[in-house]
XYZ file of C-alpha atoms in Angstrom:
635
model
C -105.927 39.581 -12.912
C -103.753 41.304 -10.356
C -104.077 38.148 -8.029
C -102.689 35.905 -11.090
C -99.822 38.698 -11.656
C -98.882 38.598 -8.377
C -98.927 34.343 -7.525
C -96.698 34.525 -11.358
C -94.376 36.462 -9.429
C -94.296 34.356 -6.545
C -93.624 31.507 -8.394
C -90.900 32.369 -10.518
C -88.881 33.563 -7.331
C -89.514 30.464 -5.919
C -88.289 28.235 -9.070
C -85.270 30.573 -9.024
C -84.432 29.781 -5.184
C -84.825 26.022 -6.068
C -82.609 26.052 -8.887
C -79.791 28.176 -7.181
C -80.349 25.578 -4.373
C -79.689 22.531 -6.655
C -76.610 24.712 -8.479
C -74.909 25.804 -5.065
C -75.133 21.657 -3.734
C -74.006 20.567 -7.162
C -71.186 23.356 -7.089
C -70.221 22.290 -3.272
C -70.500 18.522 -4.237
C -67.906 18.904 -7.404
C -65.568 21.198 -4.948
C -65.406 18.004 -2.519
C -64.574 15.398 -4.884
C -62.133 17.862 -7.142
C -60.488 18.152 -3.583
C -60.247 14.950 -2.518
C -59.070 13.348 -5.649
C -56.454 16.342 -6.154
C -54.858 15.570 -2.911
C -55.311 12.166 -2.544
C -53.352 11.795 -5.969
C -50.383 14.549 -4.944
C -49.912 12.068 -1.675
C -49.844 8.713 -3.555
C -47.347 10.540 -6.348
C -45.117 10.915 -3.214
C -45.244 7.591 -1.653
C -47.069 8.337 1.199
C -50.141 5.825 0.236
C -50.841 5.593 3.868
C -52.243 8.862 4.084
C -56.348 8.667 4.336
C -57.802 11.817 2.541
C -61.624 12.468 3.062
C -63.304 16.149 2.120
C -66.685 17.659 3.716
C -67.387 20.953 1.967
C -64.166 23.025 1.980
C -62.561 21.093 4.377
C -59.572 18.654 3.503
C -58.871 15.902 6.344
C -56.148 13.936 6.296
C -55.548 10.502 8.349
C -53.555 8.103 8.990
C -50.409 6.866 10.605
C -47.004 8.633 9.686
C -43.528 6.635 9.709
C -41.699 9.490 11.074
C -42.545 13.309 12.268
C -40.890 14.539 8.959
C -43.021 12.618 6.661
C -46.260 13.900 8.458
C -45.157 17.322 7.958
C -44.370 16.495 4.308
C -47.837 15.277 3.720
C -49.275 18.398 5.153
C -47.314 20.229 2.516
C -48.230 18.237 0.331
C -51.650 18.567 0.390
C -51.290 22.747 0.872
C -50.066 22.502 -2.233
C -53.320 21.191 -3.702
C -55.792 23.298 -1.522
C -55.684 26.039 0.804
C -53.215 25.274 3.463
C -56.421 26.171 5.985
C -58.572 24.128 4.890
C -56.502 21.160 5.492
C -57.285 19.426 8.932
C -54.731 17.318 10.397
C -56.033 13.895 12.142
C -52.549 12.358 11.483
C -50.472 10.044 14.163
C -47.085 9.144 14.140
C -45.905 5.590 14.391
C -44.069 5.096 17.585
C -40.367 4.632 17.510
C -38.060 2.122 18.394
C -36.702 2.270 22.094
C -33.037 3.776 22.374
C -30.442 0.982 22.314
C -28.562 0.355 25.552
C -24.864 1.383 25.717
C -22.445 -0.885 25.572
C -20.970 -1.792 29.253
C -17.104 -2.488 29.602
C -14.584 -1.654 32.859
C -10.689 -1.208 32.668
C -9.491 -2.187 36.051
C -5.381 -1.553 36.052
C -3.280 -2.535 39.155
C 0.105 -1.757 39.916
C 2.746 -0.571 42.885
C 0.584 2.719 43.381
C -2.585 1.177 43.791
C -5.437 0.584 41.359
C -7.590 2.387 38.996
C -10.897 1.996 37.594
C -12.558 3.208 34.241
C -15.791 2.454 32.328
C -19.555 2.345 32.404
C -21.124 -0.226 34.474
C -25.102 -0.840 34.668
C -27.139 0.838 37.678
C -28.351 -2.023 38.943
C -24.356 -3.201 40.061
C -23.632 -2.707 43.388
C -20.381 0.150 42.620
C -19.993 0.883 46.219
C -19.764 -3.127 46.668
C -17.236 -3.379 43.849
C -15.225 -0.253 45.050
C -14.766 -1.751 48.543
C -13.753 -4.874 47.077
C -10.770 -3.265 45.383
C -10.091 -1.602 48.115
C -9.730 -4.777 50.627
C -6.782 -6.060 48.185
C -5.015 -2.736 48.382
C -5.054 -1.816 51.752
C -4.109 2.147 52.332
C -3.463 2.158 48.683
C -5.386 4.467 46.562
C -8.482 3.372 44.411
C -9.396 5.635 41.329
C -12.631 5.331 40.961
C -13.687 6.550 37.501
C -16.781 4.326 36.815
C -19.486 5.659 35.557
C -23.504 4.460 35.524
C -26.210 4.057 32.758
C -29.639 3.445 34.191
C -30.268 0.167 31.627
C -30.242 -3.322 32.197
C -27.482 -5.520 33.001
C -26.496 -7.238 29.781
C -26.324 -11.105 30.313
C -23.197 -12.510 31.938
C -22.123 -9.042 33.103
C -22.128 -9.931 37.179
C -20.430 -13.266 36.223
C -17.788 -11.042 34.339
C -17.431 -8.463 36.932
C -16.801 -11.196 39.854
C -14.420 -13.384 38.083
C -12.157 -10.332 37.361
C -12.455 -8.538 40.891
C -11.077 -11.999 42.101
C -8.743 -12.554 39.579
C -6.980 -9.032 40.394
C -6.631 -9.952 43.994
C -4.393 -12.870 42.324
C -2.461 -10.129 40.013
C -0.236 -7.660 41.910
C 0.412 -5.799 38.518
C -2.190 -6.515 35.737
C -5.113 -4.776 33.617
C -8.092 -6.598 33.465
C -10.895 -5.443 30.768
C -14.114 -6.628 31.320
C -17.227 -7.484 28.990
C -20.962 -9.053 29.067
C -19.446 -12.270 28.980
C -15.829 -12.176 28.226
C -12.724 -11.121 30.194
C -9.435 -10.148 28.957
C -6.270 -10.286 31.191
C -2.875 -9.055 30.791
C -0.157 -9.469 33.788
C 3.540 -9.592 34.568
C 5.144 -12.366 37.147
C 8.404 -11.619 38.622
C 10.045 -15.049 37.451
C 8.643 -17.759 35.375
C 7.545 -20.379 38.269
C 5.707 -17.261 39.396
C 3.998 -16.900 35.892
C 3.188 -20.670 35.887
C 1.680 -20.501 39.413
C -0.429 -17.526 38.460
C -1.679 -19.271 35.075
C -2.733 -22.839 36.631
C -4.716 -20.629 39.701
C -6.581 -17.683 37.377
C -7.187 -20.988 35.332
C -9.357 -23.067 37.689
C -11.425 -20.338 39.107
C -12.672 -19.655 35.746
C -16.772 -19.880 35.558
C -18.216 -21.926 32.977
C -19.240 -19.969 29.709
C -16.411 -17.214 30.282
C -14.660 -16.310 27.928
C -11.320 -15.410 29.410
C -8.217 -14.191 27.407
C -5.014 -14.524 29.780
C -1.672 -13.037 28.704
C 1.071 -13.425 31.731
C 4.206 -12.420 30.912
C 7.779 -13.380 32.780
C 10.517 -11.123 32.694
C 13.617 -11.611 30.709
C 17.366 -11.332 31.704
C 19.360 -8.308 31.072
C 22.162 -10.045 28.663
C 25.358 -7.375 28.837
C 26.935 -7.560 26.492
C 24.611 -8.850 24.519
C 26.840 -11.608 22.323
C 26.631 -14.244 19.997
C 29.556 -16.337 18.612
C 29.657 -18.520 15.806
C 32.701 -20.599 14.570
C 32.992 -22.790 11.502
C 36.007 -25.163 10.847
C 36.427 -28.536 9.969
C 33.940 -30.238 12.511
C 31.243 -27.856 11.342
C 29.951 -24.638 12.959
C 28.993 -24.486 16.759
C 27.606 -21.849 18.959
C 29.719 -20.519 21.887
C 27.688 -17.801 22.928
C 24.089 -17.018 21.474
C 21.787 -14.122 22.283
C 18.414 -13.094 21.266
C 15.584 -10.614 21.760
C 12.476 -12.572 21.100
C 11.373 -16.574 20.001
C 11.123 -15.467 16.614
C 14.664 -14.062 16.567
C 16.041 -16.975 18.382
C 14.675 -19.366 16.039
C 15.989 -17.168 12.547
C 19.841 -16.884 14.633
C 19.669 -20.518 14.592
C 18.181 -21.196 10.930
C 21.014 -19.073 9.916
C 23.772 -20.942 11.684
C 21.889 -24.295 10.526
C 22.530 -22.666 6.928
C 26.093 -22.205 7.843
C 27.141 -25.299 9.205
C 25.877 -25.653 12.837
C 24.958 -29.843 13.328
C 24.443 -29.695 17.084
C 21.384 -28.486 19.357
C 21.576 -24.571 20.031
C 20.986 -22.779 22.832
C 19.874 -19.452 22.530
C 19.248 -17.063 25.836
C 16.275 -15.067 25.214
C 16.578 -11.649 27.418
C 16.827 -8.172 27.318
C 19.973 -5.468 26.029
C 19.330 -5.762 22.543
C 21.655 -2.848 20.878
C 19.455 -2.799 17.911
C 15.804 -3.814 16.326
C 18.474 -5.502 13.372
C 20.090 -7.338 15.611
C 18.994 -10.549 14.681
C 19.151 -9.711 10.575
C 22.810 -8.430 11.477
C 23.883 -12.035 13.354
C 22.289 -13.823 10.265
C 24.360 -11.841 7.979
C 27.662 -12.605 9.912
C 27.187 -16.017 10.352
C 26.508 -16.541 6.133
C 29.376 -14.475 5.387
C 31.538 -17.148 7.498
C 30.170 -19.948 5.409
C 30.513 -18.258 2.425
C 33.791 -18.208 3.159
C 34.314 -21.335 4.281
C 35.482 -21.412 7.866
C 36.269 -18.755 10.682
C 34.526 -17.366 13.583
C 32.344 -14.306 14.002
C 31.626 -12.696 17.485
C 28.727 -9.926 18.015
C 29.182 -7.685 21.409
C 26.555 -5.331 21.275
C 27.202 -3.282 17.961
C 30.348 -4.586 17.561
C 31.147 -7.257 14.868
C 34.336 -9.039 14.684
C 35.288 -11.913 12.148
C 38.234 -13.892 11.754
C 38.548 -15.504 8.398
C 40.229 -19.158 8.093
C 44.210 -19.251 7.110
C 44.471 -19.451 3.458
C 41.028 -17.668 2.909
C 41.208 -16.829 -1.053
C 42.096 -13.047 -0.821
C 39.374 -12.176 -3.862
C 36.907 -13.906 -1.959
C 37.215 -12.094 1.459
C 37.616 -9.179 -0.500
C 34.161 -9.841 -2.239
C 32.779 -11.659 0.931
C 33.790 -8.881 3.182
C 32.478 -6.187 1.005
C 28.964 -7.308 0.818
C 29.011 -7.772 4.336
C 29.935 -4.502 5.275
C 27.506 -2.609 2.332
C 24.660 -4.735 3.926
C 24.843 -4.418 7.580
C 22.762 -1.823 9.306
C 24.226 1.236 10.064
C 24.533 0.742 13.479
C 26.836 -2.152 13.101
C 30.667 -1.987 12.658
C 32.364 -4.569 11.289
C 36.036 -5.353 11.998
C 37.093 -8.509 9.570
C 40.749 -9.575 9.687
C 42.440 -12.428 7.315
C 45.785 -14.297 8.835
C 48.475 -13.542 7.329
C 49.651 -16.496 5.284
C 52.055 -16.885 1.826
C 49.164 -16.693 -0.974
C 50.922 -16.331 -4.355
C 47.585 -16.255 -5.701
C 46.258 -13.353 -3.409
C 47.274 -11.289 -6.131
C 47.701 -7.161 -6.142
C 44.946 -5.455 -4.544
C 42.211 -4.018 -7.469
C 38.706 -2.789 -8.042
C 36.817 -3.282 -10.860
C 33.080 -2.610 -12.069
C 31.257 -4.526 -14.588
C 28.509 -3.125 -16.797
C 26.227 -5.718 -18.404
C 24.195 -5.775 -21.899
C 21.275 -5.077 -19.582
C 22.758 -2.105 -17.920
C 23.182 -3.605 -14.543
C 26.805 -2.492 -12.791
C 28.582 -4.571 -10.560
C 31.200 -2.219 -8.289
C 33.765 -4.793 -7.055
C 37.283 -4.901 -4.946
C 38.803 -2.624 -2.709
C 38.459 0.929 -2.055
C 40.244 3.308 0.368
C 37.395 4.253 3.018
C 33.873 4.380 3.433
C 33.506 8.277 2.049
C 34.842 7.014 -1.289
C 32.472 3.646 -1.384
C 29.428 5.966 -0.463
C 30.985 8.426 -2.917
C 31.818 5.456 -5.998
C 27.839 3.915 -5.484
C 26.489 7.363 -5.612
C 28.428 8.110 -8.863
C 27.481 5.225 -10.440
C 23.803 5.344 -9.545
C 23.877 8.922 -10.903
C 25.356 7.136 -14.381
C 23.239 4.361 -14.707
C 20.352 4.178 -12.973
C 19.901 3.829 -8.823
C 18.025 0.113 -9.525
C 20.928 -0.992 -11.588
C 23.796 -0.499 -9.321
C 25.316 -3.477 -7.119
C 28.167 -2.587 -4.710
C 30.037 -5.114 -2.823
C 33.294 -3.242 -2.111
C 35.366 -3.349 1.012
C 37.541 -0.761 2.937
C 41.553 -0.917 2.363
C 43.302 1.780 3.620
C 46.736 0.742 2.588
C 45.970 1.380 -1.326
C 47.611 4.668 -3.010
C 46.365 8.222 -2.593
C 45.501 8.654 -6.262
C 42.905 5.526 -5.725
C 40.017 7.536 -5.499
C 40.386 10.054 -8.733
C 41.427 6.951 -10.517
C 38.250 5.197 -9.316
C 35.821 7.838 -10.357
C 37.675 8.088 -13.463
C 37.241 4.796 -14.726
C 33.222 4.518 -13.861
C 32.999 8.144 -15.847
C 34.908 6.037 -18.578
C 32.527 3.130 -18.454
C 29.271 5.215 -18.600
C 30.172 5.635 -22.221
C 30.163 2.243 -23.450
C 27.423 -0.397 -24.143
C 28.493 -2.945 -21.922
C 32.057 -3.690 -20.758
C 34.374 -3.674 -17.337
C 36.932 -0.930 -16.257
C 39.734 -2.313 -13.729
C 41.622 -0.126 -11.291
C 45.121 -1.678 -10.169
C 47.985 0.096 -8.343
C 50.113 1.026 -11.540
C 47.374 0.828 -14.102
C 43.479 1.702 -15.223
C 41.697 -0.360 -18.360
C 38.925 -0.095 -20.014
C 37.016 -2.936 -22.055
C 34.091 -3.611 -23.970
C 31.589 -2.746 -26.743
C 30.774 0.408 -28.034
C 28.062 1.806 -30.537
C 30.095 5.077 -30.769
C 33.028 5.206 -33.328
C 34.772 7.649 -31.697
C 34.806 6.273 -28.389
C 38.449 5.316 -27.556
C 39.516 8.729 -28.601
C 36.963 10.608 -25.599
C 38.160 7.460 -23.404
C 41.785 8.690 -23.935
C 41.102 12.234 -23.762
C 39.091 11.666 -20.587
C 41.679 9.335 -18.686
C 44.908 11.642 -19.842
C 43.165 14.682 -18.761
C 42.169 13.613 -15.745
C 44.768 11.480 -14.167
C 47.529 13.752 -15.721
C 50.405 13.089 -17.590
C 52.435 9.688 -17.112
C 49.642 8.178 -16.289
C 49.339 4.215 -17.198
C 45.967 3.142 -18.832
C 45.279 0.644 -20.949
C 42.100 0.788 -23.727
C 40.587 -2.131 -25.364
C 36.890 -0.871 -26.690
C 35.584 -2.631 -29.965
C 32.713 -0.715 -32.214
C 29.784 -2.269 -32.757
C 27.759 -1.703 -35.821
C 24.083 -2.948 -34.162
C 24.991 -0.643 -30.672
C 25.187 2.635 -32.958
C 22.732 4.850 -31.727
C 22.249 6.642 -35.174
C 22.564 3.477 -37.362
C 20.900 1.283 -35.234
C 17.988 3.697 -34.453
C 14.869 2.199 -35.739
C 12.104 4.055 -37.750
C 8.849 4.934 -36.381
C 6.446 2.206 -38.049
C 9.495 -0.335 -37.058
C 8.994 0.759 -33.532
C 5.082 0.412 -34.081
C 5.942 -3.306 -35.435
C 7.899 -4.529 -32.268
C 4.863 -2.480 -29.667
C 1.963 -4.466 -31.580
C 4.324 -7.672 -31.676
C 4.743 -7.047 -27.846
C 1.086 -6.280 -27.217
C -0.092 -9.254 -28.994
C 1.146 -11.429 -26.552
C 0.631 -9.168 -23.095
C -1.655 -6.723 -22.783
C -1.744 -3.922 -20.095
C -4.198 -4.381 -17.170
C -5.043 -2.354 -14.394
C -6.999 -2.905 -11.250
C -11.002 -2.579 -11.415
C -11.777 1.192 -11.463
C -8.786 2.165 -10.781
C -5.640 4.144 -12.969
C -3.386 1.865 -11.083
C -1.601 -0.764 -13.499
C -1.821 -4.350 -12.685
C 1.290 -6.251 -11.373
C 0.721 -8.780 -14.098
C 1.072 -6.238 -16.673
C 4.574 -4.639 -15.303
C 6.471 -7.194 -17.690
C 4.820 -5.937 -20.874
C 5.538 -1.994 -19.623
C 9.336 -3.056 -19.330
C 9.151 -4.516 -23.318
C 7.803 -1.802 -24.238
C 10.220 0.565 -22.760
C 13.076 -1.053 -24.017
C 11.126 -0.942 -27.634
C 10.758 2.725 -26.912
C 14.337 3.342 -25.889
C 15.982 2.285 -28.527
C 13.061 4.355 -30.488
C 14.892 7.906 -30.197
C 12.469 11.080 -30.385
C 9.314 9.673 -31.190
C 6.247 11.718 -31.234
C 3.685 9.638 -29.243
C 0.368 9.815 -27.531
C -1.148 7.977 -25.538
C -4.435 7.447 -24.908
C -6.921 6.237 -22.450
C -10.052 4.944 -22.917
C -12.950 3.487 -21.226
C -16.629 1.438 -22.442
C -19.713 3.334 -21.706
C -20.758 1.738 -17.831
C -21.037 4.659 -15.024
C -21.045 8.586 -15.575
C -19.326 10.086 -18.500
C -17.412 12.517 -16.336
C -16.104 9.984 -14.769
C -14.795 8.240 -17.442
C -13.415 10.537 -18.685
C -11.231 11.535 -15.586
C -10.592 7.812 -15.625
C -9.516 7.199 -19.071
C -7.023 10.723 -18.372
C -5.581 8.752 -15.039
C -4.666 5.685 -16.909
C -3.429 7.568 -20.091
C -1.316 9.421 -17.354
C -0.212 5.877 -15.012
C 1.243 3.911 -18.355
C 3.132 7.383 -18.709
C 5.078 7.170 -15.685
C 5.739 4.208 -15.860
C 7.454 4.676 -18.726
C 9.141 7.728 -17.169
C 10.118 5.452 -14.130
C 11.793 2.638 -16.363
C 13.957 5.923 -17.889
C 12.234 5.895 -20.908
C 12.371 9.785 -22.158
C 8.978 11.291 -22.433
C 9.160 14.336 -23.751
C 7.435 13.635 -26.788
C 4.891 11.890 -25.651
C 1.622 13.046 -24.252
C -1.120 11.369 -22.408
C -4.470 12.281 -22.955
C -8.186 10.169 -22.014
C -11.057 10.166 -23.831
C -13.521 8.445 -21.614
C -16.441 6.791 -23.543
C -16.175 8.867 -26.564
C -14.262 6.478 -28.912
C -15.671 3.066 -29.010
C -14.579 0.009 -31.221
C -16.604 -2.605 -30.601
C -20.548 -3.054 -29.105
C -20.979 -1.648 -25.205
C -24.187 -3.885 -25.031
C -22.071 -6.990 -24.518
C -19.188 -7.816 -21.970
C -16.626 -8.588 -24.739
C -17.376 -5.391 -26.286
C -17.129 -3.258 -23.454
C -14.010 -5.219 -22.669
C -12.706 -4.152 -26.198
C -13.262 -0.407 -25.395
C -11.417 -0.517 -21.717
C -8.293 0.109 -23.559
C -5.012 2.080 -23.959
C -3.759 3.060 -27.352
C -0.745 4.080 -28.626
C -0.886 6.724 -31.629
C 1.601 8.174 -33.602
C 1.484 12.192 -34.095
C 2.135 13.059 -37.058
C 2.418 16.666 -38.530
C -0.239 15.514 -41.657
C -2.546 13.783 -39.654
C -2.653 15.606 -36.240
C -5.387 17.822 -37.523
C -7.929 14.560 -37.532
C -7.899 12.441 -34.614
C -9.172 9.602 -36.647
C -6.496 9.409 -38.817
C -3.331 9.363 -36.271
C -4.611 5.978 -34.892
C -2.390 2.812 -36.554
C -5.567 1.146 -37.464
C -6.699 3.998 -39.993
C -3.041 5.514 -41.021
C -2.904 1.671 -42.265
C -5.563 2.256 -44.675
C -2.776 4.698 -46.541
C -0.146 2.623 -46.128
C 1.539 5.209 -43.317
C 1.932 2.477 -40.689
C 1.153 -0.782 -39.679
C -1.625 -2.862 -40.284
C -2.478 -3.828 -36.778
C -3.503 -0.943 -34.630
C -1.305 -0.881 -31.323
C -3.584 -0.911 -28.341
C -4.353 -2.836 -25.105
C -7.060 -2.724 -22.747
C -7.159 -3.729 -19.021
C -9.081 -6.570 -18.510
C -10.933 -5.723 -15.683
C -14.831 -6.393 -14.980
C -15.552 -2.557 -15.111
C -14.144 0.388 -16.436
């Protein structure tokens, strides 16, 4: 009995061992796989499918060949992240990289009077002590600067070739710069005459090696031309050069376009050299030479700065005054211009006048004679101030003979014009009129209140200004849903571009902004918005800044065409607003668009309802909602 009791005993110990034997390898088996999947799985979510994973017991090895050093390390975080970071083993390689480019070789070899110097990086493998001596055998006692550097890579293909053609062509070249290339050689040099530049070209020429590439630039120097002149004369044989000067080819051949233009039937000579008083030399000659044919005969000389023209006996007096004018408004500043007409009997010359014309479209001729340059610079300044700096066309010249009270009465008479429509105001040595068309009823009565008071008792003016019904800016003012009417007429037939993904407005849309600024104009205070908007493509930030850029560019350009703004406010609301489909390219083409929305004090409260399309619904506004939209492949 105690034998059995004991062997029980025995037995069930063993049984135990067994089964905690088959548990711990079951438990050790599941770690291992649990392991290896968990890992293997965190490296493929990662993209590193490369990686090899393989687990014995606790231990996690990873294999494999990285890309880079920084993506091995990233796998071994990786798979910390999954197991204990010491139970990872790392049996990883990197894959080896690419070798380090060479550098790129080049030399700058310049040679002049004080010897020669040399700059760049040149292989190892060239002989620099070989090339240095070299130099130094065309210079004699002259100084060599060598700054070469070396790189310890191979010689790129066709370097030698490139190296030896230039070392010999700078023995031919007392003052050059040579650059030098794998391959291809660049050459710039001066010759002291132009034989010398043609015997220097033909010999660098036929030493070149085959496959060279060799740029050669020799230059001859020019003449120094003192004074440098030009005369032109025009009469009844046609126009002829006696002296003609120029700075460059291209200058020589517009001087002699321009005296083709005026007359010139002969071949022209034209001496290329140096002394050229001015970079506007050339635009200055032209000038001359078309005011002489615009006049019809004379002669024009150019010394230096210094232009002198001699109109043709019997010259019309209004058209050297006009001719002369424009001349002397357009020349550059370093220019003076000393014109002169013969004296001859003219009954038709006429008194001496100036005048200034002011069109239905608000441009503003300033015409005639004026008393010196302060009071020209003084007259196109005032007049710019009045109507506009783009509108303004001055083609005055200088009299000093006319009365002291020219100038007052000058100013006078533009401050007069300003107020009318359109018209012309006429400045004469007894007299001042005024002419034209007025919206303003009351306008000859501030004409003549303005001309008395300023030019003082006794003094002679004469005022002829007719009111105009349609030019009445109260009577004539249109309402706000005609003003919508003539936008949406305008917009139906141009619309308002801009360039892809950008605020800035198309060229081809700059005549529609000029309709509707005139519209607008002639609109008075009109509360207006305008609004930017954009189709759903890209971030909505972004549109939204975008939509706020255009909003603000079809602003200013408003502002720039002197349309007043106050009123009006731009504002973008990127993608938030469509009206048609953003799944489809027409669609999205509908939604790049600007809009033009009337604020009204009922309606501002709902954004929907201030748009033309809706306030239509009530019979507010138009029918047709006033919009464009660029018509550009993205927003």
């Amino acid at each position: 009995m105690r034998l059995s009791s004991v062997l029980t005993i025995a037995l069930t110990f063993a049984a135990a061992a067994v089964v905690s034997l088959v548990a711990a390898n079951f438990s050790v088996q599941l770690i291992e796989e649990n392991s290896e999947i968990g890992v293997r799985n965190a490296l493929d979510d990662q993209g590193m499918t490369w990686a090899e994973v393989e687990a014995d017991g606790l231990k996690v090895t990873l294999a494999g060949i990285a890309p880079t050093e920084a993506v091995r390390f990233r796998a071994l975080t990786t798979a910390g992240g999954i197991v204990d970071a010491a139970r990872v083993i790392d049996d990883m390689e990197v894959e080896a990289q690419a070798a380090i480019a060479p550098p790129h070789f080049s030399a700058e070899v310049l040679r002049n009077d004080s010897g020669i110097s040399v700059i760049g990086l040149i292989p190892a493998s060239t002989d620099k002590a070989a090339t240095i001596a070299r130099f130094q055998a065309m210079v004699g006692d002259e100084k060599v600067a060598d700054l070469l550097e070396t790189a310890d890579y191979p010689a790129p293909q066709g370097w030698q070739d490139s190296l030896d053609f230039a070392i010999s062509a700078m023995a031919l070249l007392p003052r050059a710069k040579v650059s030098v290339e794998a391959g291809r050689v660049s050459i710039t040099a001066i010759a002291d005459s132009a034989a010398a530049k043609a015997k220097m070209e033909t010999t660098v020429r036929k030493s070149i090696p085959s496959g060279l590439e060799v740029i050669l630039d020799i230059a001859a120097p020019r003449p120094v031309i003192t004074p440098f002149t030009l005369r032109f004369e025009l009469d009844e044989n046609g126009g002829r050069f006696d002296a003609c000067s120029a700075d460059t080819e291209t200058a020589r051949k517009r001087i002699v376009e321009a005296g083709r233009r005026a007359g010139l039937t002969d071949s022209a000579r034209c001496t290329i050299g140096m002394g050229v008083p001015s970079p506007n030399w050339t635009e200055a000659a032209s000038m001359a030479m078309d005011a002489v044919q615009q006049l019809g005969g004379g002669s024009v000389t150019l010394a230096d700065a210094d232009i002198t023209l001699l109109a043709a006996a019997g010259t019309d007096q209004a058209l050297f005054d006009r001719v002369i004018g424009e001349l002397e408004t357009s020349l550059p500043d370093v220019f003076a211009l000393h014109a002169s007409l013969p004296a001859v009997v003219d009954p038709n010359a006429g008194p001496p006048e100036f005048s200034a014309t002011l069109s239905p479209e608000g441009q503003v001729q300033l015409r005639g004679r004026l008393s010196s340059d302060a009071l020209r610079e003084l007259a196109d300044s005032f007049a710019k101030a009045r109507f506009g700096s783009d509108k303004v066309y001055t083609a005055a010249r200088i009299d000093e003979e006319l009365p002291d009270d020219w100038a007052p009465r000058v100013l006078t008479g533009l401050e007069a014009l300003s107020t009318l429509s359109n018209g012309a105001m006429t400045v004469t040595p007894d007299a001042l009129s005024v002419t034209g068309n007025t919206g303003n009823p009351d306008a000859s009565t501030e004409i003549s209140s303005l001309l008395a008071g300023k030019l003082g008792e006794g003094a002679a003016f004469d005022i002829d200004v007719t009111y105009q019904e349609k030019l009445d800016p109260v009577l004539g003012l249109p309402t706000p849903d005609e003003c919508e009417a003539e936008i949406g007429a305008v917009l139906k037939v141009g619309k308002i571009n801009f360039e892809p993904s950008s605020a800035t407005i198309d060229a081809s849309a700059l005549d529609t902004m000029d309709d509707i600024a005139e519209i607008l104009k002639r609109c008075g205070d009109l509360m207006l918005e305008i609004q930017g908007h954009t189709d759903s493509q890209g971030r909505e930030e972004m549109n939204l800044a975008l939509s706020q850029s255009r909003a603000e560019s079809v602003l200013n350009e408003l502002r720039a065409r002197r349309v007043l703004t106050g009123s009006f406010v731009a504002r973008g609301y990127g993608e938030d607003n469509p009206i048609a489909d953003n799944g489809t390219e027409a669609g999205r083409e509908a939604n790049r668009r600007i809009e033009f929305r009337l604020i009204r004090p009922d309606t501002v409260s709902d954004p929907e309802q201030t748009t033309l399309e809706s306030t239509a619904k009530t019979g507010d506004t138009l029918q047709d909602q006033v919009q464009e939209g660029p018509n550009d492949e993205q927003n």
